[in-house]
Amino acid sequence: MSMGSNEQPALYPLRFVPLFKRHLWGGRRLATELDKPIGAGDDYAESWEIVDHGADQSVVSDGPLAGTTLAHLVAEQGEELLGIDYPQTGFPLLWKFLDAHRVLSVQVHPNDAQAALLVPPDRGKTEAWVVLAADRGSILYAGLSADVDRTKLVQAIGKGKSESCLHRLEPVAGDCIYIPAGTVHALGDGLLIAEIQQASDTTYRLYDWNRVGPDGRPRQLHIEQGLEAIDFSRGPIEIQQPQPTSCEEIQRLVAGDHFTIDRWKFDRPLMAGGDGKCHLLSTLEGAVEIPGDPKGKPLLRGEVLLLPASLGAVTVTPGQTATLIDVYLP
């Protein structure tokens, strides 16, 4: 859109068109469980719901701003959108749903200081996983085992046995795992995940289970960069223990440096926003109604909505009982 800033429509609850990413580890669950309009094929790995990262752009799907990119909203209506967290160089968070039909590579992401030195510069990538579904026996790898140092990891990588150095978890639906930048990690197969992260796409692949890509060749590894990015002091990562808040229906899953994640389990209307911040809301179970949503339909499982800061407090009404996650900057 090319309208001047004084002609911009007022902001309202925003929904966006998902961007789909296909990778060899993907499947069909984005369609079968989250009702995403993917095409034919059994390798749909990621649905990027909220993104402002270079050419990867969320586009508003409904209402007067339909067709507008998130980058344009930040540039033209950033203070209305972000409130007290304005200004930002782009929208700072990225939200994806992941279908780990097959195990993902063992990887690590740089922190802010390391990513700032890249060409072009990027944000660091701290992320969190909220498990939407987990097949029986599915595992994920989160952090290094307690006794693993750089020497042990280098030896294991050389032998193609990186997984022997990783801490394993067997998650169930509803679990949340917080992965600060510098943490070695991998999603195992059989997991459907909501991933909330900094708006970064810098990944260093340490090990890929000796797989080959679509071209028949092993996928590229980034061992030296990865080893430099790892925080060897961190050790194993455990499942987050939800913490109470001042509202009995709301628990805090993550209170991190880059984002906060709250989980609501509620059967009565509650207020979202009103704190001068932008909020990302997504339904995990049930359905919720949000006034001013131009789609005119409840927010369902696997859908994400952005509440601009300028809206103030907004009433969120569950259809009977619902579970929701609310994500915002700290």
Short mmCIF file of C-alpha atoms in Angstrom, two decimals, residues 1-249:
data_model
loop_
_atom_site.label_atom_id
_atom_site.label_comp_id
_atom_site.label_asym_id
_atom_site.label_seq_id
_atom_site.Cartn_x
_atom_site.Cartn_y
_atom_site.Cartn_z
CA MET A 1 0.00 0.00 0.00
CA SER A 2 1.24 3.48 -0.73
CA MET A 3 -1.11 5.63 1.32
CA GLY A 4 0.46 8.35 3.40
CA SER A 5 0.51 7.76 7.13
CA ASN A 6 -2.27 10.32 7.70
CA GLU A 7 -4.60 8.27 5.48
CA GLN A 8 -4.08 4.91 7.16
CA PRO A 9 -7.23 3.17 8.46
CA ALA A 10 -7.37 2.82 12.22
CA LEU A 11 -6.00 -0.46 13.47
CA TYR A 12 -8.26 -3.31 14.58
CA PRO A 13 -7.75 -6.98 15.53
CA LEU A 14 -5.55 -8.29 12.72
CA ARG A 15 -5.42 -11.69 11.10
CA PHE A 16 -2.81 -12.63 8.50
CA VAL A 17 -2.40 -15.04 5.60
CA PRO A 18 -0.13 -17.93 6.65
CA LEU A 19 3.11 -18.59 4.75
CA PHE A 20 3.83 -22.28 4.21
CA LYS A 21 7.32 -23.77 4.18
CA ARG A 22 8.04 -27.23 2.82
CA HIS A 23 10.93 -29.29 4.18
CA LEU A 24 11.83 -32.96 4.07
CA TRP A 25 10.75 -33.40 7.70
CA GLY A 26 7.20 -32.07 7.21
CA GLY A 27 3.89 -33.87 6.81
CA ARG A 28 0.13 -33.19 6.52
CA ARG A 29 -0.81 -32.27 10.09
CA LEU A 30 -1.02 -28.55 9.38
CA ALA A 31 -4.13 -29.44 7.34
CA THR A 32 -5.53 -32.40 9.23
CA GLU A 33 -5.20 -30.92 12.73
CA LEU A 34 -4.99 -27.15 12.21
CA ASP A 35 -7.14 -26.85 9.08
CA LYS A 36 -4.48 -24.96 7.11
CA PRO A 37 -5.13 -24.63 3.36
CA ILE A 38 -1.95 -26.39 2.24
CA GLY A 39 -1.62 -27.92 -1.21
CA ALA A 40 -0.92 -31.48 -2.27
CA GLY A 41 2.21 -33.12 -0.93
CA ASP A 42 3.36 -34.65 2.33
CA ASP A 43 6.21 -32.29 3.23
CA TYR A 44 4.43 -29.24 4.67
CA ALA A 45 6.66 -28.42 7.62
CA GLU A 46 5.90 -24.89 8.79
CA SER A 47 3.07 -22.37 8.76
CA TRP A 48 4.47 -18.91 9.46
CA GLU A 49 1.58 -17.01 11.06
CA ILE A 50 3.26 -13.75 12.12
CA VAL A 51 6.47 -12.72 10.36
CA ASP A 52 8.28 -9.55 9.32
CA HIS A 53 11.69 -10.79 8.19
CA GLY A 54 13.02 -9.60 4.85
CA ALA A 55 11.02 -11.13 1.99
CA ASP A 56 9.03 -13.26 4.43
CA GLN A 57 6.05 -11.06 5.21
CA SER A 58 2.70 -11.60 6.86
CA VAL A 59 -0.09 -9.95 4.88
CA VAL A 60 -3.34 -8.82 6.52
CA SER A 61 -6.18 -11.12 5.42
CA ASP A 62 -9.33 -9.21 6.42
CA GLY A 63 -10.78 -5.75 6.85
CA PRO A 64 -9.75 -2.32 5.45
CA LEU A 65 -6.02 -3.16 5.72
CA ALA A 66 -6.29 -6.46 3.79
CA GLY A 67 -3.22 -6.87 1.58
CA THR A 68 -0.97 -4.75 3.82
CA THR A 69 2.31 -6.30 4.95
CA LEU A 70 3.36 -6.40 8.59
CA ALA A 71 6.51 -4.44 7.66
CA HIS A 72 4.31 -1.66 6.25
CA LEU A 73 2.22 -1.56 9.43
CA VAL A 74 5.37 -1.27 11.56
CA ALA A 75 6.73 1.49 9.32
CA GLU A 76 3.51 3.50 8.95
CA GLN A 77 1.56 2.77 12.15
CA GLY A 78 4.24 1.41 14.42
CA GLU A 79 3.32 3.40 17.50
CA GLU A 80 -0.36 2.43 17.19
CA LEU A 81 0.66 -1.21 16.67
CA LEU A 82 3.41 -1.58 19.27
CA GLY A 83 2.50 1.01 21.90
CA ILE A 84 5.11 1.37 24.61
CA ASP A 85 7.46 -1.01 22.74
CA TYR A 86 7.71 1.37 19.78
CA PRO A 87 10.03 1.96 17.96
CA GLN A 88 11.34 -1.38 16.69
CA THR A 89 13.36 -2.32 13.63
CA GLY A 90 10.61 -4.48 12.22
CA PHE A 91 8.12 -6.62 14.11
CA PRO A 92 10.27 -8.35 16.76
CA LEU A 93 8.47 -11.71 17.07
CA LEU A 94 7.83 -14.59 14.69
CA TRP A 95 5.11 -17.21 15.22
CA LYS A 96 5.11 -20.59 13.45
CA PHE A 97 3.31 -23.88 13.63
CA LEU A 98 5.60 -26.85 12.96
CA ASP A 99 4.67 -30.35 11.84
CA ALA A 100 7.65 -32.49 12.82
CA HIS A 101 6.60 -35.58 10.88
CA ARG A 102 10.26 -36.63 10.86
CA VAL A 103 13.04 -35.60 13.25
CA LEU A 104 14.56 -32.16 12.66
CA SER A 105 18.28 -31.49 12.50
CA VAL A 106 20.32 -30.90 15.64
CA GLN A 107 20.82 -27.14 15.63
CA VAL A 108 21.66 -24.01 17.56
CA HIS A 109 20.90 -20.32 17.06
CA PRO A 110 23.12 -17.29 17.81
CA ASN A 111 22.34 -14.68 20.44
CA ASP A 112 21.72 -11.01 19.66
CA ALA A 113 25.38 -9.96 19.89
CA GLN A 114 26.53 -12.79 17.60
CA ALA A 115 23.71 -12.29 15.07
CA ALA A 116 24.39 -8.54 14.87
CA LEU A 117 27.80 -9.35 13.35
CA LEU A 118 26.32 -11.37 10.47
CA VAL A 119 26.07 -10.01 6.92
CA PRO A 120 23.33 -8.92 6.71
CA PRO A 121 22.78 -8.49 10.47
CA ASP A 122 20.00 -10.49 12.08
CA ARG A 123 18.39 -10.80 15.48
CA GLY A 124 19.41 -13.59 17.79
CA LYS A 125 16.96 -16.46 18.02
CA THR A 126 15.54 -17.31 21.40
CA GLU A 127 12.43 -19.46 21.01
CA ALA A 128 9.79 -21.39 22.90
CA TRP A 129 7.77 -24.45 21.91
CA VAL A 130 4.18 -25.05 23.00
CA VAL A 131 3.27 -28.67 22.24
CA LEU A 132 -0.10 -28.97 20.49
CA ALA A 133 0.07 -32.73 19.91
CA ALA A 134 2.61 -35.46 20.61
CA ASP A 135 2.50 -39.04 19.38
CA ARG A 136 3.18 -41.68 22.01
CA GLY A 137 6.94 -42.02 22.48
CA SER A 138 7.82 -38.78 20.67
CA ILE A 139 10.86 -37.04 22.09
CA LEU A 140 12.58 -33.72 21.75
CA TYR A 141 16.14 -32.75 22.49
CA ALA A 142 16.69 -29.66 24.63
CA GLY A 143 20.16 -28.65 25.76
CA LEU A 144 23.31 -30.63 26.34
CA SER A 145 23.53 -33.35 28.95
CA ALA A 146 25.07 -32.12 32.20
CA ASP A 147 28.51 -33.64 31.61
CA VAL A 148 28.98 -32.49 28.00
CA ASP A 149 31.61 -29.86 27.21
CA ARG A 150 32.94 -28.61 23.88
CA THR A 151 35.48 -31.43 23.55
CA LYS A 152 32.88 -34.16 24.09
CA LEU A 153 30.46 -32.57 21.65
CA VAL A 154 33.12 -32.17 18.94
CA GLN A 155 34.06 -35.83 19.34
CA ALA A 156 30.42 -36.92 19.09
CA ILE A 157 29.82 -34.77 16.00
CA GLY A 158 32.89 -36.33 14.38
CA LYS A 159 31.46 -39.81 14.99
CA GLY A 160 27.96 -38.87 13.78
CA LYS A 161 26.56 -39.39 17.28
CA SER A 162 25.52 -35.89 18.35
CA GLU A 163 22.30 -37.16 19.90
CA SER A 164 24.31 -38.99 22.57
CA CYS A 165 25.21 -35.57 24.01
CA LEU A 166 21.69 -34.18 24.13
CA HIS A 167 19.16 -34.03 26.94
CA ARG A 168 15.93 -35.83 26.00
CA LEU A 169 12.38 -34.97 27.00
CA GLU A 170 9.18 -36.87 26.25
CA PRO A 171 6.58 -34.09 26.01
CA VAL A 172 2.80 -34.23 26.07
CA ALA A 173 0.28 -31.79 24.62
CA GLY A 174 0.28 -28.57 26.65
CA ASP A 175 3.95 -28.69 27.62
CA CYS A 176 6.09 -25.61 27.01
CA ILE A 177 9.86 -25.70 26.46
CA TYR A 178 11.94 -22.51 26.50
CA ILE A 179 15.05 -22.54 24.29
CA PRO A 180 17.29 -19.49 24.81
CA ALA A 181 19.71 -18.63 22.00
CA GLY A 182 22.85 -20.75 22.31
CA THR A 183 20.95 -23.92 23.34
CA VAL A 184 21.49 -27.06 21.22
CA HIS A 185 18.11 -28.58 20.35
CA ALA A 186 16.08 -30.72 17.96
CA LEU A 187 12.43 -31.65 17.57
CA GLY A 188 11.79 -35.37 17.27
CA ASP A 189 9.19 -36.90 14.99
CA GLY A 190 5.48 -37.04 15.79
CA LEU A 191 5.21 -33.53 17.27
CA LEU A 192 2.92 -30.63 16.36
CA ILE A 193 4.33 -27.43 17.81
CA ALA A 194 3.56 -23.72 18.15
CA GLU A 195 6.91 -21.94 18.06
CA ILE A 196 7.23 -18.39 19.33
CA GLN A 197 10.60 -16.82 18.64
CA GLN A 198 12.53 -13.68 17.91
CA ALA A 199 12.12 -12.59 14.29
CA SER A 200 15.27 -14.32 13.08
CA ASP A 201 15.98 -17.06 10.58
CA THR A 202 19.62 -17.85 11.44
CA THR A 203 20.14 -21.55 12.16
CA TYR A 204 23.39 -23.51 12.50
CA ARG A 205 22.91 -27.18 11.73
CA LEU A 206 25.26 -29.45 13.71
CA TYR A 207 23.93 -32.84 12.64
CA ASP A 208 21.18 -34.04 10.29
CA TRP A 209 20.94 -37.77 11.02
CA ASN A 210 23.01 -38.52 7.88
CA ARG A 211 20.05 -37.60 5.66
CA VAL A 212 20.25 -36.34 2.11
CA GLY A 213 18.26 -33.45 0.70
CA PRO A 214 16.00 -33.43 -2.39
CA ASP A 215 19.12 -33.23 -4.58
CA GLY A 216 20.44 -36.51 -3.17
CA ARG A 217 23.31 -34.82 -1.31
CA PRO A 218 23.79 -34.37 2.44
CA ARG A 219 22.32 -31.11 3.72
CA GLN A 220 24.83 -28.42 4.63
CA LEU A 221 26.15 -28.37 8.19
CA HIS A 222 27.49 -25.30 10.02
CA ILE A 223 29.65 -26.92 12.68
CA GLU A 224 32.19 -24.16 13.30
CA GLN A 225 29.56 -21.40 13.49
CA GLY A 226 27.40 -23.64 15.65
CA LEU A 227 30.15 -24.42 18.12
CA GLU A 228 30.84 -20.69 18.49
CA ALA A 229 27.14 -20.01 19.15
CA ILE A 230 26.67 -22.70 21.82
CA ASP A 231 26.47 -21.65 25.46
CA PHE A 232 28.24 -24.63 27.05
CA SER A 233 27.37 -23.40 30.55
CA ARG A 234 23.64 -23.95 30.11
CA GLY A 235 23.16 -27.73 30.37
CA PRO A 236 19.84 -29.58 30.18
CA ILE A 237 16.55 -27.76 29.53
CA GLU A 238 13.45 -28.97 31.36
CA ILE A 239 9.76 -28.46 30.66
CA GLN A 240 8.55 -25.08 31.95
CA GLN A 241 6.64 -25.14 35.22
CA PRO A 242 3.61 -22.83 34.83
CA GLN A 243 3.53 -20.00 37.36
CA PRO A 244 0.40 -18.38 38.81
CA THR A 245 -0.58 -14.82 37.94
CA SER A 246 -3.00 -12.39 39.55
CA CYS A 247 -5.82 -13.99 37.54
CA GLU A 248 -6.65 -17.56 38.55
CA GLU A 249 -7.39 -18.60 34.94
#
